[in-house]
Tab-separated table of C-alpha atoms in Angstrom:
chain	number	residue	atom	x	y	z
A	552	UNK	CA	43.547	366.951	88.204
A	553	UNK	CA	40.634	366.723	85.175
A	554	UNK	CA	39.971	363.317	83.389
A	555	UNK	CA	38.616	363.376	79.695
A	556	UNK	CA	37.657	360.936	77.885
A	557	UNK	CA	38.910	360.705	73.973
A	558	UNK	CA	37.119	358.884	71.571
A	559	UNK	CA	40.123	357.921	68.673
A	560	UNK	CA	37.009	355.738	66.673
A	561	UNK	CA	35.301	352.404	66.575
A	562	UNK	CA	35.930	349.594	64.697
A	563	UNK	CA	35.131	345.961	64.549
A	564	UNK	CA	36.394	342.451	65.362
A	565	UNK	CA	35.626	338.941	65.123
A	566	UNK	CA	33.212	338.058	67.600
A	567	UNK	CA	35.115	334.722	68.009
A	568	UNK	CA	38.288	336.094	68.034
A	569	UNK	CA	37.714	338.595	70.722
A	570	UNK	CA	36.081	335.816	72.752
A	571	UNK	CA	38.225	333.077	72.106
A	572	UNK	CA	36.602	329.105	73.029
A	573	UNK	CA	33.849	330.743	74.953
A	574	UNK	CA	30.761	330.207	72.501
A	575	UNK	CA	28.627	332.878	71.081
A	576	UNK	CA	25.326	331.583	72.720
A	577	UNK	CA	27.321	332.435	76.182
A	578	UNK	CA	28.162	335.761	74.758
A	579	UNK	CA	26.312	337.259	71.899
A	580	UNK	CA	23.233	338.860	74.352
A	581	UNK	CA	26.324	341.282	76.044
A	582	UNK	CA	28.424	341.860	72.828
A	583	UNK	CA	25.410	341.405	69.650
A	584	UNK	CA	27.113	340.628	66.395
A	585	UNK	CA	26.750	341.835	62.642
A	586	UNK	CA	25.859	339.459	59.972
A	587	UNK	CA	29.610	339.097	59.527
A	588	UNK	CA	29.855	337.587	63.052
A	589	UNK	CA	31.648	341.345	64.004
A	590	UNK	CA	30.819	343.319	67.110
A	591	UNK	CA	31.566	346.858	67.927
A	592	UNK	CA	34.526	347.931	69.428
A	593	UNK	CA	35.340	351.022	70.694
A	594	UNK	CA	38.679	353.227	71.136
A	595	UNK	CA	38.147	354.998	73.920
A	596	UNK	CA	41.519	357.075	75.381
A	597	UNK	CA	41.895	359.132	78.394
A	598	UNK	CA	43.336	362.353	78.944
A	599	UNK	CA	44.887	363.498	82.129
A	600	UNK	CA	45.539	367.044	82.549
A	601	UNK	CA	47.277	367.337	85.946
A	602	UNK	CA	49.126	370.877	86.512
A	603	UNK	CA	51.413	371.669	83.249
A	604	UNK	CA	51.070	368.484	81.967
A	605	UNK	CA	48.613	366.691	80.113
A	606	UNK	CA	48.816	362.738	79.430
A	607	UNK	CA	47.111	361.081	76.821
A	608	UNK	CA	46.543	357.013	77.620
A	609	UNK	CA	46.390	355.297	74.027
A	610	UNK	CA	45.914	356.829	70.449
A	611	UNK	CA	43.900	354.364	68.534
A	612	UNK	CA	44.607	352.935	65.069
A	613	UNK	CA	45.243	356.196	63.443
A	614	UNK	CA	44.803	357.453	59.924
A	615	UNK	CA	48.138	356.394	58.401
A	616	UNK	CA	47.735	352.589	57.007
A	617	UNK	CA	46.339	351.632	53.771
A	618	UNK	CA	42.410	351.028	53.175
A	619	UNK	CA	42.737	347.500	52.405
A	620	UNK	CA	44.217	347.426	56.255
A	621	UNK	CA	41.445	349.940	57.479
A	622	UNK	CA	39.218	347.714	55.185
A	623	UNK	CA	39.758	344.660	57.798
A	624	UNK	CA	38.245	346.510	60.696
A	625	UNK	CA	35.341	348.005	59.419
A	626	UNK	CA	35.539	351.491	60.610
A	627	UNK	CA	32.490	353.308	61.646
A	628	UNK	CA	31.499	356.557	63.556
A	629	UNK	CA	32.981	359.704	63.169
A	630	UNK	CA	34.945	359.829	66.440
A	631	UNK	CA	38.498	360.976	66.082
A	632	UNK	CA	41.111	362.482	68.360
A	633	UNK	CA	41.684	365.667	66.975
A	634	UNK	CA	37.649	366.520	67.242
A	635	UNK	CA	37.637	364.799	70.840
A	636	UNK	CA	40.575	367.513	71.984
A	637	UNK	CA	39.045	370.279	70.860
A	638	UNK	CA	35.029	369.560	72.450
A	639	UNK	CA	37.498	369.992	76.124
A	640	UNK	CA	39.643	372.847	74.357
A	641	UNK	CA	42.881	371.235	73.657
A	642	UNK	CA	45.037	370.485	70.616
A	643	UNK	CA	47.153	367.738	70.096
A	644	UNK	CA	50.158	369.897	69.798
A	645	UNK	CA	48.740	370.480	73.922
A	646	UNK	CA	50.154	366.855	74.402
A	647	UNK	CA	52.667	366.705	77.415
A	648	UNK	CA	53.237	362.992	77.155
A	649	UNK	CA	51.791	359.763	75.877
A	650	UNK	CA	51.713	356.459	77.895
A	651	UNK	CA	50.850	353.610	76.119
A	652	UNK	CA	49.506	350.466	77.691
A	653	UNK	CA	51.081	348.600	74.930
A	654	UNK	CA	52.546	348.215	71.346
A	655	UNK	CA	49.041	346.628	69.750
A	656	UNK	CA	48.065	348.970	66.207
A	657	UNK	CA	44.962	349.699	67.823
A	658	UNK	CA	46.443	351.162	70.698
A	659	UNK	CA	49.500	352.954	69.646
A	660	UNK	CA	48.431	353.900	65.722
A	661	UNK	CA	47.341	357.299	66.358
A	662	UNK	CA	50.926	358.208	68.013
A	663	UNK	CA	53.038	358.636	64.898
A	664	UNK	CA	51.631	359.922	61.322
A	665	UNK	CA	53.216	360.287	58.150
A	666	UNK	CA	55.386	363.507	56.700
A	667	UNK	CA	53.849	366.283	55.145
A	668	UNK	CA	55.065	364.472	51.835
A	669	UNK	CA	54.522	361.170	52.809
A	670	UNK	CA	58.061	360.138	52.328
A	671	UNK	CA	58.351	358.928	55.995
A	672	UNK	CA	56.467	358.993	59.314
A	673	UNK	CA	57.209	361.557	62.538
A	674	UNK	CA	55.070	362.199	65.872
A	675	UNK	CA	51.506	363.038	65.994
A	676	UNK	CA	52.232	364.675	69.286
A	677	UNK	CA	55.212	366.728	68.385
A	678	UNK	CA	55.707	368.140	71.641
A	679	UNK	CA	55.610	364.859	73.769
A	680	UNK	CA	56.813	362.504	75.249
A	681	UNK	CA	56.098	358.920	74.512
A	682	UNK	CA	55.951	355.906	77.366
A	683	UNK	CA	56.523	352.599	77.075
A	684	UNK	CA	58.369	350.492	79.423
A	685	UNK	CA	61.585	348.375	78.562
A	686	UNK	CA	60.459	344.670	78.259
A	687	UNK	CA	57.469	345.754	76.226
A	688	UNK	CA	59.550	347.887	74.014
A	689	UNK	CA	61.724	344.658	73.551
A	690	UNK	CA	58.888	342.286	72.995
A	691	UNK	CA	57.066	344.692	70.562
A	692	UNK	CA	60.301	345.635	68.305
A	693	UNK	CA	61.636	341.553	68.155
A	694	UNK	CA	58.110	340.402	67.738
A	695	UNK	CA	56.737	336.924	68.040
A	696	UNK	CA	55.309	334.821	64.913
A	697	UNK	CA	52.007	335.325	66.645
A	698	UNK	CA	51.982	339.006	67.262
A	699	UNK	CA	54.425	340.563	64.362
A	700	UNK	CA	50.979	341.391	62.996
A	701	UNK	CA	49.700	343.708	65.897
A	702	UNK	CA	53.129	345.581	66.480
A	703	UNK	CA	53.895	347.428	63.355
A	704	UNK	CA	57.133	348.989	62.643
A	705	UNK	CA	55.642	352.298	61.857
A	706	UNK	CA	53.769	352.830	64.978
A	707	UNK	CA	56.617	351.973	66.882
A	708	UNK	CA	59.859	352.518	66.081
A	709	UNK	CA	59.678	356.425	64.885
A	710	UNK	CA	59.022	357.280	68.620
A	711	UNK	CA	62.782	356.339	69.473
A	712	UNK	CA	64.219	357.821	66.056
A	713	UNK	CA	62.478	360.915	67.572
A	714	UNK	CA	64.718	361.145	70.477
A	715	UNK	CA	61.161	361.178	72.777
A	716	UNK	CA	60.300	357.852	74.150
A	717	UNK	CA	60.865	357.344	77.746
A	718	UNK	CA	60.569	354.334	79.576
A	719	UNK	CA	58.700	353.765	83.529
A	720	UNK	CA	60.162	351.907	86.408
A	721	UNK	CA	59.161	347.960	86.038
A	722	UNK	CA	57.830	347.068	89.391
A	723	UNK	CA	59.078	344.926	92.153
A	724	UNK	CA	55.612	343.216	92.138
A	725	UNK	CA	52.485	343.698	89.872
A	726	UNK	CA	52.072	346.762	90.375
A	727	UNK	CA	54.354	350.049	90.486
A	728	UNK	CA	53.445	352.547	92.579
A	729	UNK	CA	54.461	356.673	92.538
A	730	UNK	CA	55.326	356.398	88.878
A	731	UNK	CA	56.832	358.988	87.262
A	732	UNK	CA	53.562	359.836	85.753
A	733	UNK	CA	51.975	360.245	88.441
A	734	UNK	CA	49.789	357.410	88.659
A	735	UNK	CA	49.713	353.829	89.603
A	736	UNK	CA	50.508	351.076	86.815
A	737	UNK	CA	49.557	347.120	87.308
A	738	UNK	CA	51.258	345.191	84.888
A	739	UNK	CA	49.470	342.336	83.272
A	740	UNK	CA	51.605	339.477	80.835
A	741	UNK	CA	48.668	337.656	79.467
A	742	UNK	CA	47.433	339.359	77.233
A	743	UNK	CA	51.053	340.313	75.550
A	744	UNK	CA	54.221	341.060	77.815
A	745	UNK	CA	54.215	343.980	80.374
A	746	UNK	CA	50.879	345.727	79.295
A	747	UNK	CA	50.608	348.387	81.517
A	748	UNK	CA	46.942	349.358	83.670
A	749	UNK	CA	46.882	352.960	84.899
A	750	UNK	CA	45.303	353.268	88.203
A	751	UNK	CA	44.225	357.262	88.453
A	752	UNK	CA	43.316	357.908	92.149
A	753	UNK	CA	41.076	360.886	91.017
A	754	UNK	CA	38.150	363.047	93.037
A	755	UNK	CA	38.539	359.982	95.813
A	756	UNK	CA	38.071	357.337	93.482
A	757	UNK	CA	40.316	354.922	91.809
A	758	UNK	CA	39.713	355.091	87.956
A	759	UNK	CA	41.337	351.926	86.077
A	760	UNK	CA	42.096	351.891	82.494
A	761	UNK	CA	40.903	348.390	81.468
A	762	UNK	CA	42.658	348.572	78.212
A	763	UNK	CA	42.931	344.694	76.883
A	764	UNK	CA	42.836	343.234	80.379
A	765	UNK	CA	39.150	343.802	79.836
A	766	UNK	CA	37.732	344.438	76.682
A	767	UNK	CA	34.000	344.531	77.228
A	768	UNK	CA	31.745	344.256	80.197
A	769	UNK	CA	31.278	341.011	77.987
A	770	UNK	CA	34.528	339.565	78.890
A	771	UNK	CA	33.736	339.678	82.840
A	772	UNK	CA	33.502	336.007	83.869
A	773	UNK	CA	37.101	334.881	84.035
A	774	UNK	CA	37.196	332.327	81.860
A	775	UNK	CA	35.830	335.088	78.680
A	776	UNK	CA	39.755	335.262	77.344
A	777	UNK	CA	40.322	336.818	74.052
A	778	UNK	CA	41.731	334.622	71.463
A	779	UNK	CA	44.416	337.123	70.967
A	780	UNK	CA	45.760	336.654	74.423
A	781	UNK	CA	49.246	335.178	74.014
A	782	UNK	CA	49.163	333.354	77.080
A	783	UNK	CA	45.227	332.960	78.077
A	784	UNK	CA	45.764	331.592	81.308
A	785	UNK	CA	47.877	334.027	82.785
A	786	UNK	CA	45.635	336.356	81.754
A	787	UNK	CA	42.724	334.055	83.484
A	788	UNK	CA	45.075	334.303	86.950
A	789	UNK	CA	45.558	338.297	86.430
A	790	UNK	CA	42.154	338.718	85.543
A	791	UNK	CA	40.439	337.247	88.545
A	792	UNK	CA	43.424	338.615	90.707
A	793	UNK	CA	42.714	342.464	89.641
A	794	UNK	CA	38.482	341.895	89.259
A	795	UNK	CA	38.472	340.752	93.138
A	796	UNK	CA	40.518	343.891	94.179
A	797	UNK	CA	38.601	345.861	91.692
A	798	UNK	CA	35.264	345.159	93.565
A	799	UNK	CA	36.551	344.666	97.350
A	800	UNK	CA	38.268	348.347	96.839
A	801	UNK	CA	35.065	350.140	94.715
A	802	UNK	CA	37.663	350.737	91.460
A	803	UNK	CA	35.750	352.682	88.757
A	804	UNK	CA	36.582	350.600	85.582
A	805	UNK	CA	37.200	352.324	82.204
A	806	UNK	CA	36.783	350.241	79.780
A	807	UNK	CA	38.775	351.184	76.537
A	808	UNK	CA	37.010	348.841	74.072
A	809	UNK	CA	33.512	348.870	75.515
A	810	UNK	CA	31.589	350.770	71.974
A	811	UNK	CA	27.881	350.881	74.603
A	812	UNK	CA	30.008	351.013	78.300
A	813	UNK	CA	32.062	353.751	79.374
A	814	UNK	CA	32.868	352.627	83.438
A	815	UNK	CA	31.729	350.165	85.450
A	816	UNK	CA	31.944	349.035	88.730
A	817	UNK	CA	32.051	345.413	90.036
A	818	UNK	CA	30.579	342.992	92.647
A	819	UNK	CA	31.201	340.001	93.979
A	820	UNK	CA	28.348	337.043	93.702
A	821	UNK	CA	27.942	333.439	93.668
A	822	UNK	CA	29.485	332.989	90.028
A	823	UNK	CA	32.305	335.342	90.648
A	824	UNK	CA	32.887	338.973	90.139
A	825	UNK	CA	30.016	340.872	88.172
A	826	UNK	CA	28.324	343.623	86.788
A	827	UNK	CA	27.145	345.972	89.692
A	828	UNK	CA	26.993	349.462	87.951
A	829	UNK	CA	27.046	350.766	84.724
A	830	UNK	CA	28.155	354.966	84.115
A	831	UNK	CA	28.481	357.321	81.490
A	832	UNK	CA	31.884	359.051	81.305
A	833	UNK	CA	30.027	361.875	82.505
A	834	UNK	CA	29.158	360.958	85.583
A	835	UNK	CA	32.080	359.960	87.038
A	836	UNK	CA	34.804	361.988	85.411
């Protein structure tokens, strides 16, 4: 097994909305704002590439909405999948499968693109397979009031038209283990229902793909809850529930929306679970 890391692009969010009631003089020195009160945020992917098959976790936003949407989220870099796959050799057309941790734009986007003539929308990965599980699928295509905005229509429902979404196991407990995939999931409700956390056991290490169940080495105290959460203290509970494992067992955390982090790792002090280490992608994949 090889890990890779895939940069889809940054972006930016509300400072406040990403940190919720916390205040900014608790959190601007980790996460340092724009004169717009916006702080960087990252897309960062993984690929897998285990035998025949290579796994993609997340796409990013992709390049198929309008610029007045793109024009919210103040795009910068010049990171993008296609560029990221071929610095390791690969092509997206490589793609074995795609496992999404959820149904949010900016993590499902980059799965489905439009038509050569822009008369309707197909794969971006035309030769995989895309993974969702059942109760997310259900939450994400009869979306709340709150959320109808994050799960668009066009990222989602074109995977089952295409005949290629599968769905994983849902576990007896938090977390499933042996997945089909071939790598652990915990599944975490506060943040929006069944979002899915890979847990790679990889090179004697357990690598865990924070995706929104931790932004930004920013959002480590538990109580740092993201104002999109759709039910923050759940997410308070799962949080402090996964950061005590995380840093009694060593996990190696990759953090998905970290623009400056790649991984961490975690200890436990006075205040709770902290900052121990931080690594480049580099060092640890």
């Amino acid at each position: 097994m090889k890990l890779y890391p895939i940069n889809a692009g940054n972006f930016k969010l509300d400072g406040g909305a990403m940190f919720g009631v916390v205040p900014k003089s608790l959190w601007h020195k980790t996460n340092p704002t724009d004169s717009n009160n916006m702080i960087d945020i990252a897309a960062r992917c993984l690929l897998i590439e285990d035998g025949d098959r290579l796994i993609l976790i997340d796409t990013g936003m992709g390049n198929k909405q309008s610029d007045k949407f793109y024009g919210y989220y103040y795009l910068w870099g010049n990171d993008t999948i296609d560029n990221s796959l071929k610095a390791y050799g690969f092509h997206r057309d490589d793609i074995t499968d795609v496992f999404m941790t959820h149904l949010h734009f900016d993590h499902c986007g980059g799965s489905i693109q439009w038509n050569a003539n822009k008369t309707g929308y197909e794969p971006a990965f035309k030769n995989a397979y895309f993974w969702s599980n059942q109760d997310h699928w259900k939450w994400a295509t009869q979306p709340n009031k709150r959320e109808r905005a994050s799960f668009l229509k066009e990222n989602i429902l074109p995977m089952e038209e295409s005949g290629r979404l599968k769905f994983t196991s849902l576990p007896k407990q938090d977390i499933l283990k042996n997945s089909e995939l071939g790598f652990d999931i915990f599944f975490a409700n506060g943040h929006t229902d069944k979002q899915m956390i890979p847990l790679i056991h990889y090179k004697n290490k357990t690598i865990a793909f924070m995706a929104d169940l931790l932004p930004t080495v920013g959002h480590l105290p538990i109580s740092f809850i993201m104002g999109y959460d759709t039910r923050p203290l759940l997410t308070l509970d799962e949080k402090e529930t996964f950061l005590n494992t995380a840093a009694d067992n060593h996990y190696y955390l990759f953090l998905e929306h970290d623009a400056h982090n790649e991984i961490i790792t975690v200890k436990q002090t006075e205040k709770g679970v902290r900052l121990k280490n931080v690594y480049s992608c580099n060092e640890i994949l």
